[in-house]
């Protein structure tokens, strides 16, 4: 099994910089601009003491990396995972800058996280970690400067704790300080399903471009968390056949397509996929190698690497997760003619609807779910069009088509705004 904790040939930050170099060549960017784009504006590391339920005190390392805010305030997810470290967070912060730029959000990129395994902590311990981390970042997070959002192992509950802690530290209620909150405390409808919906919209745009449709398509999804489960549900509703899914406890396969509704009911009760009797159990890794039309990695990064890229059979890979394909494997997939819809496009739905939440919160005017979904669809369609224009005119892969668009806009803004002082 490939895990993010396993040493990768190239780490997340090196990968992000190599991709930037490749893009810099295509855009003919000078060295100064490349260095600026490849370096984060600010890196904050904290060491938070937290009292455990047994009375002991444990230290937790936390990070926030602000990559670039030339297009607007920083934004980006907060990840709770044992693999969280400075290089990974910095690389992911860069991806966030490109993602916001590609889909036209007035935001810059950031990422944060705490190195921990949430499954080893009680809910009260997790709350104390979240609140202490937020307090240590009280001068970093800000509705006008840096807005955190959910990522792996964080969701509406953690965003409500962040918003509440920051508001208490500053003496006023600040719903705009975090997005992905529950609707009862200023969240938006449609946010919890936004990333999965965005993945489905991304795939639908590609199929439309190819003159095909979702109905009947055979899809395998690795990861059945917030992203993978919603993606499976929406694909199933739109007539695709979800033939396999997996989570940390293993995989499930059904030739005729899984009954996703039934499976969601099962995981609501049992939390994990393990033990579900209406499908054939397979390993979590086997999901990656099945013969199917589309593979959607939706768990950790670096799942498709030099050691297994030759085993991928799906002709289309949609990157639901952040950076699920390593830099080297990306080249191997491209050589094999496998089309990869890149993360900065495919999983942008969460960032887009987080932006909607922030806009609605600042106007105190809330939209309906159909308005949210329609606007999301418009933005995804526009981003696809811009990416494809580069693919067609320059003969690029989808990834490089997206990068040229995204990095080009940030580079242009940097040039226009000039260098202060
Ligand atoms: P999550 O914690 O809700 O779910 C992760 C899932 O992956 C779980 O089902 C877990 O069991 C599974 N998993 C972990 N290791 C696995 C393995 N080795 N094999 C198979 N499955 C494994 O996280 P999420 O929010 O669904 O995020 C998943 C990915 O999507 C991450 O890369 C994240 O950065 C990215 N992403 C999420 C959002 C969002 O809004 N949630 C937005 C953009 C990108």
Short mmCIF file of C-alpha atoms and ligand atoms in Angstrom, two decimals:
data_model
loop_
_atom_site.label_atom_id
_atom_site.label_comp_id
_atom_site.label_asym_id
_atom_site.label_seq_id
_atom_site.Cartn_x
_atom_site.Cartn_y
_atom_site.Cartn_z
CA UNK A 1 0.00 0.00 0.00
CA UNK A 2 1.31 3.43 -0.89
CA UNK A 3 0.98 5.90 1.93
CA UNK A 4 1.84 9.56 2.27
CA UNK A 5 4.14 8.69 5.15
CA UNK A 6 6.27 6.43 2.95
CA UNK A 7 9.31 8.37 1.66
CA UNK A 8 8.47 9.55 -1.85
CA UNK A 9 11.11 9.90 -4.55
CA UNK A 10 10.35 13.61 -4.69
CA UNK A 11 8.54 15.36 -1.86
CA UNK A 12 5.47 17.54 -2.25
CA UNK A 13 7.42 20.79 -2.29
CA UNK A 14 10.02 19.57 -4.80
CA UNK A 15 7.19 18.31 -7.00
CA UNK A 16 5.41 21.68 -6.87
CA UNK A 17 8.66 23.46 -7.78
CA UNK A 18 9.46 21.07 -10.65
CA UNK A 19 6.00 21.62 -12.06
CA UNK A 20 6.47 25.36 -11.73
CA UNK A 21 9.81 25.12 -13.59
CA UNK A 22 8.13 23.19 -16.41
CA UNK A 23 5.46 25.85 -16.60
CA UNK A 24 8.05 28.64 -16.33
CA UNK A 25 9.72 27.27 -19.47
CA UNK A 26 6.42 27.26 -21.35
CA UNK A 27 5.63 30.82 -20.25
CA UNK A 28 9.22 31.98 -20.67
CA UNK A 29 9.28 33.42 -17.14
CA UNK A 30 12.53 34.99 -15.94
CA UNK A 31 14.45 33.51 -13.00
CA UNK A 32 13.43 36.24 -10.55
CA UNK A 33 9.75 35.65 -11.20
CA UNK A 34 10.14 31.87 -10.96
CA UNK A 35 11.94 32.18 -7.63
CA UNK A 36 9.23 34.47 -6.31
CA UNK A 37 6.48 32.09 -7.43
CA UNK A 38 8.33 29.10 -6.00
CA UNK A 39 8.82 30.61 -2.54
CA UNK A 40 6.12 31.06 0.11
CA UNK A 41 5.46 34.56 1.45
CA UNK A 42 5.34 33.37 5.06
CA UNK A 43 5.83 30.13 6.98
CA UNK A 44 4.50 29.85 10.53
CA UNK A 45 5.24 26.88 12.75
CA UNK A 46 3.78 26.44 16.22
CA UNK A 47 4.31 24.00 19.06
CA UNK A 48 1.12 23.80 21.05
CA UNK A 49 0.90 22.21 24.49
CA UNK A 50 -2.44 20.44 24.93
CA UNK A 51 -3.86 18.69 27.97
CA UNK A 52 -4.93 15.11 27.29
CA UNK A 53 -7.93 13.45 28.90
CA UNK A 54 -5.64 11.57 31.30
CA UNK A 55 -4.22 14.84 32.62
CA UNK A 56 -0.87 14.62 30.79
CA UNK A 57 0.36 17.38 28.45
CA UNK A 58 1.36 16.65 24.86
CA UNK A 59 3.04 18.91 22.32
CA UNK A 60 1.54 19.23 18.82
CA UNK A 61 3.37 20.75 15.84
CA UNK A 62 1.17 23.04 13.75
CA UNK A 63 1.82 24.86 10.50
CA UNK A 64 0.40 27.59 8.31
CA UNK A 65 2.11 28.39 5.05
CA UNK A 66 0.99 31.47 3.13
CA UNK A 67 2.25 31.02 -0.39
CA UNK A 68 1.17 34.04 -2.38
CA UNK A 69 -1.55 36.71 -1.96
CA UNK A 70 -1.09 38.76 -5.10
CA UNK A 71 -4.67 37.92 -6.24
CA UNK A 72 -6.35 38.32 -2.84
CA UNK A 73 -6.41 37.06 0.77
CA UNK A 74 -4.79 33.71 1.46
CA UNK A 75 -7.08 30.73 1.79
CA UNK A 76 -6.56 26.98 2.12
CA UNK A 77 -7.37 23.86 4.06
CA UNK A 78 -6.33 22.72 7.52
CA UNK A 79 -5.20 19.09 7.55
CA UNK A 80 -4.98 16.84 10.61
CA UNK A 81 -2.77 13.90 9.70
CA UNK A 82 0.43 12.17 10.90
CA UNK A 83 2.12 13.01 7.56
CA UNK A 84 1.74 16.79 8.00
CA UNK A 85 5.14 18.48 7.73
CA UNK A 86 6.52 21.75 6.47
CA UNK A 87 7.43 20.61 2.94
CA UNK A 88 4.09 18.92 2.32
CA UNK A 89 2.15 21.94 3.59
CA UNK A 90 4.28 24.35 1.54
CA UNK A 91 3.79 22.32 -1.63
CA UNK A 92 0.04 22.13 -1.03
CA UNK A 93 -0.09 25.90 -0.35
CA UNK A 94 1.43 26.48 -3.81
CA UNK A 95 -1.21 24.22 -5.38
CA UNK A 96 -3.86 26.32 -3.67
CA UNK A 97 -2.50 29.52 -5.26
CA UNK A 98 -2.70 27.91 -8.70
CA UNK A 99 -6.16 26.50 -8.02
CA UNK A 100 -7.65 29.84 -6.96
CA UNK A 101 -6.03 31.51 -9.94
CA UNK A 102 -7.19 28.87 -12.44
CA UNK A 103 -10.85 29.10 -11.42
CA UNK A 104 -10.72 32.90 -11.09
CA UNK A 105 -11.19 33.34 -7.33
CA UNK A 106 -9.89 36.61 -5.80
CA UNK A 107 -7.75 34.62 -3.36
CA UNK A 108 -4.18 33.58 -2.79
CA UNK A 109 -3.01 30.16 -1.66
CA UNK A 110 -2.24 28.83 1.81
CA UNK A 111 -2.32 25.52 3.63
CA UNK A 112 -2.12 24.50 7.25
CA UNK A 113 -2.25 21.53 9.51
CA UNK A 114 -1.36 19.78 12.70
CA UNK A 115 0.73 16.61 12.84
CA UNK A 116 -1.57 14.14 14.57
CA UNK A 117 -3.63 11.02 14.07
CA UNK A 118 -7.23 12.04 14.83
CA UNK A 119 -8.22 8.42 15.38
CA UNK A 120 -5.93 8.32 18.43
CA UNK A 121 -7.57 11.34 20.10
CA UNK A 122 -10.93 11.80 21.81
CA UNK A 123 -13.32 14.48 20.52
CA UNK A 124 -12.51 16.69 23.54
CA UNK A 125 -8.77 16.31 22.89
CA UNK A 126 -9.29 17.18 19.22
CA UNK A 127 -11.26 20.26 20.24
CA UNK A 128 -8.49 21.39 22.61
CA UNK A 129 -5.87 20.87 19.88
CA UNK A 130 -7.95 22.82 17.35
CA UNK A 131 -8.60 25.69 19.75
CA UNK A 132 -4.96 25.92 20.87
CA UNK A 133 -3.69 25.78 17.27
CA UNK A 134 -6.17 28.56 16.35
CA UNK A 135 -5.06 30.66 19.32
CA UNK A 136 -1.42 30.24 18.28
CA UNK A 137 -2.49 31.33 14.77
CA UNK A 138 -4.69 34.19 16.08
CA UNK A 139 -2.55 36.82 14.33
CA UNK A 140 -2.25 34.74 11.15
CA UNK A 141 -5.88 33.85 10.41
CA UNK A 142 -8.07 36.84 9.57
CA UNK A 143 -11.24 37.28 7.47
CA UNK A 144 -9.39 39.86 5.35
CA UNK A 145 -6.00 38.16 5.27
CA UNK A 146 -6.07 34.39 5.64
CA UNK A 147 -9.15 32.17 5.70
CA UNK A 148 -8.83 28.49 6.68
CA UNK A 149 -11.14 25.78 5.30
CA UNK A 150 -11.56 21.98 5.72
CA UNK A 151 -9.15 19.37 4.41
CA UNK A 152 -8.29 15.81 5.44
CA UNK A 153 -9.80 14.93 8.82
CA UNK A 154 -11.27 18.37 9.37
CA UNK A 155 -14.80 19.47 8.56
CA UNK A 156 -17.67 21.71 9.73
CA UNK A 157 -17.08 20.80 13.40
CA UNK A 158 -13.44 21.93 13.34
CA UNK A 159 -14.28 25.05 11.29
CA UNK A 160 -16.91 26.01 13.93
CA UNK A 161 -14.24 25.59 16.68
CA UNK A 162 -11.79 27.72 14.69
CA UNK A 163 -14.38 30.44 14.09
CA UNK A 164 -15.46 30.41 17.75
CA UNK A 165 -11.90 30.50 19.11
CA UNK A 166 -10.80 33.30 16.80
CA UNK A 167 -13.99 35.29 17.54
CA UNK A 168 -13.37 34.95 21.29
CA UNK A 169 -9.77 36.05 20.87
CA UNK A 170 -10.84 39.16 18.93
CA UNK A 171 -13.99 40.11 20.82
CA UNK A 172 -16.54 39.89 18.01
CA UNK A 173 -18.26 37.16 15.99
CA UNK A 174 -16.28 36.68 12.78
CA UNK A 175 -18.01 34.15 10.52
CA UNK A 176 -15.68 35.16 7.65
CA UNK A 177 -12.57 33.83 9.43
CA UNK A 178 -13.19 30.23 8.32
CA UNK A 179 -15.24 28.56 5.60
CA UNK A 180 -16.82 25.13 5.51
CA UNK A 181 -18.67 25.93 8.75
CA UNK A 182 -22.04 24.39 9.65
CA UNK A 183 -24.90 26.40 8.11
CA UNK A 184 -26.17 27.24 11.62
CA UNK A 185 -23.05 29.37 12.21
CA UNK A 186 -22.72 31.09 8.84
CA UNK A 187 -21.85 28.19 6.57
CA UNK A 188 -23.34 27.90 3.11
CA UNK A 189 -25.66 25.28 1.73
CA UNK A 190 -23.88 23.06 -0.75
CA UNK A 191 -20.42 23.31 0.89
CA UNK A 192 -20.24 19.78 2.31
CA UNK A 193 -20.85 18.25 -1.12
CA UNK A 194 -18.98 20.93 -3.12
CA UNK A 195 -15.65 19.17 -3.69
CA UNK A 196 -17.33 15.93 -4.77
CA UNK A 197 -19.77 17.86 -6.95
CA UNK A 198 -16.84 19.70 -8.50
CA UNK A 199 -15.10 16.40 -9.30
CA UNK A 200 -18.25 15.16 -11.06
CA UNK A 201 -18.63 18.46 -12.95
CA UNK A 202 -14.97 18.28 -13.99
CA UNK A 203 -15.45 14.78 -15.39
CA UNK A 204 -18.72 15.78 -17.05
CA UNK A 205 -16.96 18.70 -18.80
CA UNK A 206 -14.28 16.35 -20.13
CA UNK A 207 -16.86 13.86 -21.37
CA UNK A 208 -18.90 16.62 -23.03
CA UNK A 209 -15.73 17.77 -24.79
CA UNK A 210 -15.19 14.19 -25.99
CA UNK A 211 -18.84 13.82 -27.08
CA UNK A 212 -19.53 11.22 -24.38
CA UNK A 213 -21.72 11.09 -21.29
CA UNK A 214 -21.58 9.94 -17.68
CA UNK A 215 -24.38 7.40 -18.00
CA UNK A 216 -23.05 3.85 -17.95
CA UNK A 217 -19.46 4.89 -17.29
CA UNK A 218 -17.53 2.48 -15.05
CA UNK A 219 -15.76 4.33 -12.25
CA UNK A 220 -13.42 3.25 -9.43
CA UNK A 221 -12.85 5.56 -6.47
CA UNK A 222 -10.02 5.30 -3.95
CA UNK A 223 -11.06 6.91 -0.64
CA UNK A 224 -14.55 7.06 0.78
CA UNK A 225 -14.33 10.11 3.06
CA UNK A 226 -15.95 13.51 2.58
CA UNK A 227 -14.80 13.68 -1.02
CA UNK A 228 -14.95 10.06 -2.22
CA UNK A 229 -18.38 9.30 -0.76
CA UNK A 230 -20.04 12.40 -2.22
CA UNK A 231 -18.40 11.80 -5.59
CA UNK A 232 -19.68 8.20 -5.57
CA UNK A 233 -23.18 9.31 -4.61
CA UNK A 234 -23.44 11.98 -7.31
CA UNK A 235 -21.98 9.72 -10.00
CA UNK A 236 -24.43 6.98 -9.06
CA UNK A 237 -27.33 9.46 -9.21
CA UNK A 238 -26.23 10.54 -12.68
CA UNK A 239 -26.22 7.00 -14.01
CA UNK A 240 -22.54 6.09 -13.82
CA UNK A 241 -21.58 2.67 -12.44
CA UNK A 242 -19.36 2.94 -9.39
CA UNK A 243 -17.76 -0.50 -9.65
CA UNK A 244 -15.24 -0.15 -6.81
CA UNK A 245 -14.48 2.00 -3.77
CA UNK A 246 -11.96 1.76 -0.95
CA UNK A 247 -11.03 3.29 2.35
CA UNK A 248 -8.32 2.67 4.91
CA UNK A 249 -9.95 -0.67 5.87
CA UNK A 250 -9.98 -2.14 2.34
CA UNK A 251 -11.83 -2.10 -0.97
CA UNK A 252 -15.11 -3.33 -2.44
CA UNK A 253 -15.85 -4.40 -6.00
CA UNK A 254 -19.08 -5.14 -7.87
CA UNK A 255 -19.04 -5.81 -11.59
CA UNK A 256 -22.58 -4.41 -12.13
CA UNK A 257 -21.94 -1.35 -10.00
CA UNK A 258 -22.28 -0.85 -6.25
CA UNK A 259 -25.52 0.27 -4.66
CA UNK A 260 -23.97 3.52 -3.42
CA UNK A 261 -27.03 4.57 -1.43
CA UNK A 262 -26.96 1.30 0.47
CA UNK A 263 -23.22 1.61 1.00
CA UNK A 264 -23.60 5.13 2.41
CA UNK A 265 -26.19 3.79 4.85
CA UNK A 266 -23.72 1.08 5.86
CA UNK A 267 -20.81 3.48 6.47
CA UNK A 268 -23.09 5.82 8.44
CA UNK A 269 -23.55 2.99 10.93
CA UNK A 270 -20.19 1.20 10.69
CA UNK A 271 -17.99 4.20 9.73
CA UNK A 272 -15.75 2.13 7.44
CA UNK A 273 -16.38 -0.07 4.36
CA UNK A 274 -15.04 -3.22 6.01
CA UNK A 275 -17.69 -5.88 6.51
CA UNK A 276 -20.12 -4.73 3.80
CA UNK A 277 -21.56 -7.96 2.45
CA UNK A 278 -23.13 -6.89 -0.89
CA UNK A 279 -19.83 -6.67 -2.78
CA UNK A 280 -16.58 -8.57 -3.22
CA UNK A 281 -13.86 -7.45 -0.78
CA UNK A 282 -10.58 -6.43 -2.44
CA UNK A 283 -7.53 -4.63 -1.08
CA UNK A 284 -7.59 -0.84 -0.95
CA UNK A 285 -4.72 -0.81 -3.44
CA UNK A 286 -6.45 -3.13 -5.96
CA UNK A 287 -9.02 -0.41 -6.62
CA UNK A 288 -6.33 1.54 -8.45
CA UNK A 289 -5.61 -1.21 -10.96
CA UNK A 290 -9.09 -2.28 -12.07
CA UNK A 291 -10.13 -2.19 -15.71
CA UNK A 292 -12.64 0.68 -15.76
CA UNK A 293 -13.34 3.91 -17.65
CA UNK A 294 -12.37 6.36 -14.93
CA UNK A 295 -10.21 6.18 -11.82
CA UNK A 296 -10.71 8.80 -9.11
CA UNK A 297 -8.02 8.85 -6.41
CA UNK A 298 -9.77 10.59 -3.48
CA UNK A 299 -7.65 9.76 -0.44
CA UNK A 300 -4.00 10.63 0.18
CA UNK A 301 -1.31 12.11 -2.05
CA UNK A 302 1.34 10.10 -3.98
CA UNK A 303 -0.88 7.04 -4.47
CA UNK A 304 0.13 6.65 -8.13
CA UNK A 305 3.91 6.56 -8.34
CA UNK A 306 6.73 5.13 -10.47
CA UNK A 307 6.25 1.74 -8.84
CA UNK A 308 2.62 1.32 -9.91
CA UNK A 309 1.86 3.78 -12.75
CA UNK A 310 2.26 0.94 -15.30
CA UNK A 311 -0.57 -0.95 -13.58
CA UNK A 312 -3.22 1.75 -14.01
CA UNK A 313 -5.75 0.57 -16.59
CA UNK A 314 -8.29 3.39 -16.58
CA UNK A 315 -7.81 5.71 -19.59
CA UNK A 316 -8.98 8.69 -17.52
CA UNK A 317 -7.72 9.66 -14.05
CA UNK A 318 -9.53 12.46 -12.22
CA UNK A 319 -7.47 13.82 -9.33
CA UNK A 320 -9.97 14.20 -6.51
CA UNK A 321 -7.23 14.13 -3.88
CA UNK A 322 -4.47 16.71 -3.81
CA UNK A 323 -1.35 15.51 -5.62
CA UNK A 324 -2.33 11.80 -5.87
CA UNK A 325 0.04 11.29 -8.83
CA UNK A 326 3.77 11.85 -8.26
CA UNK A 327 5.78 14.05 -10.62
CA UNK A 328 7.52 11.04 -12.18
CA UNK A 329 4.33 8.99 -12.48
CA UNK A 330 2.57 11.88 -14.20
CA UNK A 331 5.09 11.61 -17.03
CA UNK A 332 4.58 7.82 -17.25
CA UNK A 333 0.79 8.17 -17.43
CA UNK A 334 1.14 10.83 -20.13
CA UNK A 335 3.43 8.55 -22.16
CA UNK A 336 0.80 5.82 -21.93
CA UNK A 337 -1.88 8.19 -23.25
CA UNK A 338 -3.81 8.24 -19.96
CA UNK A 339 -5.63 11.54 -19.57
CA UNK A 340 -5.29 13.12 -16.15
CA UNK A 341 -7.62 15.89 -15.01
CA UNK A 342 -5.33 17.73 -12.57
CA UNK A 343 -6.16 18.41 -8.92
CA UNK A 344 -6.00 22.19 -9.30
CA UNK A 345 -8.98 21.89 -11.63
CA UNK A 346 -10.75 18.69 -10.56
CA UNK A 347 -11.00 19.33 -6.82
CA UNK A 348 -11.62 23.09 -7.01
CA UNK A 349 -15.30 22.75 -6.03
CA UNK A 350 -14.55 23.06 -2.32
CA UNK A 351 -12.49 26.23 -2.75
CA UNK A 352 -15.14 27.74 -5.04
CA UNK A 353 -18.03 27.15 -2.64
CA UNK A 354 -15.85 28.28 0.29
CA UNK A 355 -15.48 31.53 -1.63
CA UNK A 356 -19.29 31.66 -2.01
CA UNK A 357 -19.60 31.18 1.75
CA UNK A 358 -17.20 34.05 2.41
CA UNK A 359 -19.05 36.35 -0.03
CA UNK A 360 -22.47 35.47 1.43
CA UNK A 361 -21.14 35.94 4.98
CA UNK A 362 -19.73 39.38 4.22
CA UNK A 363 -23.01 40.47 2.57
CA UNK A 364 -25.24 38.72 5.12
CA UNK A 365 -27.25 37.53 2.14
CA UNK A 366 -27.60 33.81 1.67
CA UNK A 367 -28.21 31.93 -1.57
CA UNK A 368 -30.27 28.81 -2.23
CA UNK A 369 -28.57 25.49 -2.90
CA UNK A 370 -29.56 25.59 -6.56
CA UNK A 371 -27.97 29.06 -6.89
CA UNK A 372 -24.78 27.76 -5.26
CA UNK A 373 -24.67 24.70 -7.52
CA UNK A 374 -25.44 26.68 -10.69
CA UNK A 375 -22.65 29.18 -9.97
CA UNK A 376 -20.27 26.32 -9.21
CA UNK A 377 -21.12 24.69 -12.54
CA UNK A 378 -20.53 27.97 -14.41
CA UNK A 379 -17.10 28.43 -12.85
CA UNK A 380 -16.02 24.83 -13.50
CA UNK A 381 -17.17 25.07 -17.14
CA UNK A 382 -15.27 28.34 -17.65
CA UNK A 383 -12.10 26.94 -16.07
CA UNK A 384 -12.32 23.84 -18.27
CA UNK A 385 -12.65 26.01 -21.36
CA UNK A 386 -9.58 28.06 -20.44
CA UNK A 387 -7.55 24.93 -19.65
CA UNK A 388 -8.56 23.25 -22.92
CA UNK A 389 -7.69 26.36 -24.94
CA UNK A 390 -4.07 25.92 -23.79
CA UNK A 391 -4.22 22.16 -24.41
CA UNK A 392 -5.34 22.76 -28.00
CA UNK A 393 -3.22 25.76 -28.94
CA UNK A 394 0.00 24.59 -27.29
CA UNK A 395 -0.40 20.81 -27.52
CA UNK A 396 -0.16 20.36 -23.74
CA UNK A 397 -1.48 17.83 -21.25
CA UNK A 398 -4.48 18.94 -19.18
CA UNK A 399 -2.15 19.47 -16.22
CA UNK A 400 0.16 21.79 -18.09
CA UNK A 401 -2.81 23.50 -19.78
CA UNK A 402 -4.16 24.27 -16.31
CA UNK A 403 -0.76 25.36 -14.99
CA UNK A 404 -0.07 27.71 -17.88
CA UNK A 405 -3.42 29.41 -17.25
CA UNK A 406 -3.06 29.57 -13.47
CA UNK A 407 0.62 30.46 -13.14
CA UNK A 408 0.38 32.87 -16.07
CA UNK A 409 -2.30 34.90 -14.27
CA UNK A 410 -0.36 35.06 -11.02
CA UNK A 411 2.86 36.01 -12.87
CA UNK A 412 0.99 38.70 -14.77
CA UNK A 413 -0.51 40.14 -11.57
CA UNK A 414 2.94 40.14 -9.92
CA UNK A 415 4.38 42.00 -12.89
CA UNK A 416 1.54 44.53 -13.01
CA UNK A 417 1.63 45.24 -9.26
CA UNK A 418 5.39 45.53 -9.31
CA UNK A 419 7.82 45.09 -6.45
CA UNK A 420 7.38 46.95 -3.16
CA UNK A 421 9.32 48.98 -2.04
P1 LIG B 1 -11.33 12.42 4.54
O1 LIG B 1 -10.41 12.37 5.70
O2 LIG B 1 -12.77 12.76 4.75
O3 LIG B 1 -11.29 11.03 3.74
C1 LIG B 1 -10.13 10.35 3.36
C2 LIG B 1 -10.52 8.94 2.91
O4 LIG B 1 -9.37 8.27 2.41
C3 LIG B 1 -11.08 8.07 4.03
O5 LIG B 1 -12.13 7.27 3.50
C4 LIG B 1 -9.89 7.17 4.39
O6 LIG B 1 -10.30 5.95 5.00
C5 LIG B 1 -9.33 6.98 3.01
N1 LIG B 1 -7.95 6.49 2.98
C6 LIG B 1 -6.90 6.87 3.72
N2 LIG B 1 -5.82 6.16 3.36
C7 LIG B 1 -6.21 5.33 2.36
C8 LIG B 1 -5.55 4.34 1.57
N3 LIG B 1 -4.26 4.11 1.74
N4 LIG B 1 -6.26 3.69 0.62
C9 LIG B 1 -7.57 3.95 0.45
N5 LIG B 1 -8.24 4.87 1.15
C10 LIG B 1 -7.57 5.54 2.11
O7 LIG B 1 -10.64 13.45 3.54
P2 LIG B 1 -11.32 14.21 2.30
O8 LIG B 1 -11.75 15.56 2.74
O9 LIG B 1 -12.27 13.31 1.61
O10 LIG B 1 -10.03 14.48 1.41
C11 LIG B 1 -9.49 13.48 0.55
C12 LIG B 1 -8.52 14.16 -0.40
O11 LIG B 1 -9.20 15.20 -1.10
C13 LIG B 1 -7.32 14.82 0.24
O12 LIG B 1 -6.21 14.67 -0.61
C14 LIG B 1 -7.71 16.27 0.32
O13 LIG B 1 -6.60 17.13 0.35
C15 LIG B 1 -8.49 16.41 -0.97
N6 LIG B 1 -9.42 17.56 -0.96
C16 LIG B 1 -10.46 17.62 -0.10
C17 LIG B 1 -11.29 18.75 -0.12
C18 LIG B 1 -12.48 18.87 0.79
O14 LIG B 1 -13.20 19.89 0.68
N7 LIG B 1 -12.78 17.90 1.63
C19 LIG B 1 -11.04 19.78 -1.02
C20 LIG B 1 -9.99 19.66 -1.93
C21 LIG B 1 -9.18 18.54 -1.88
#
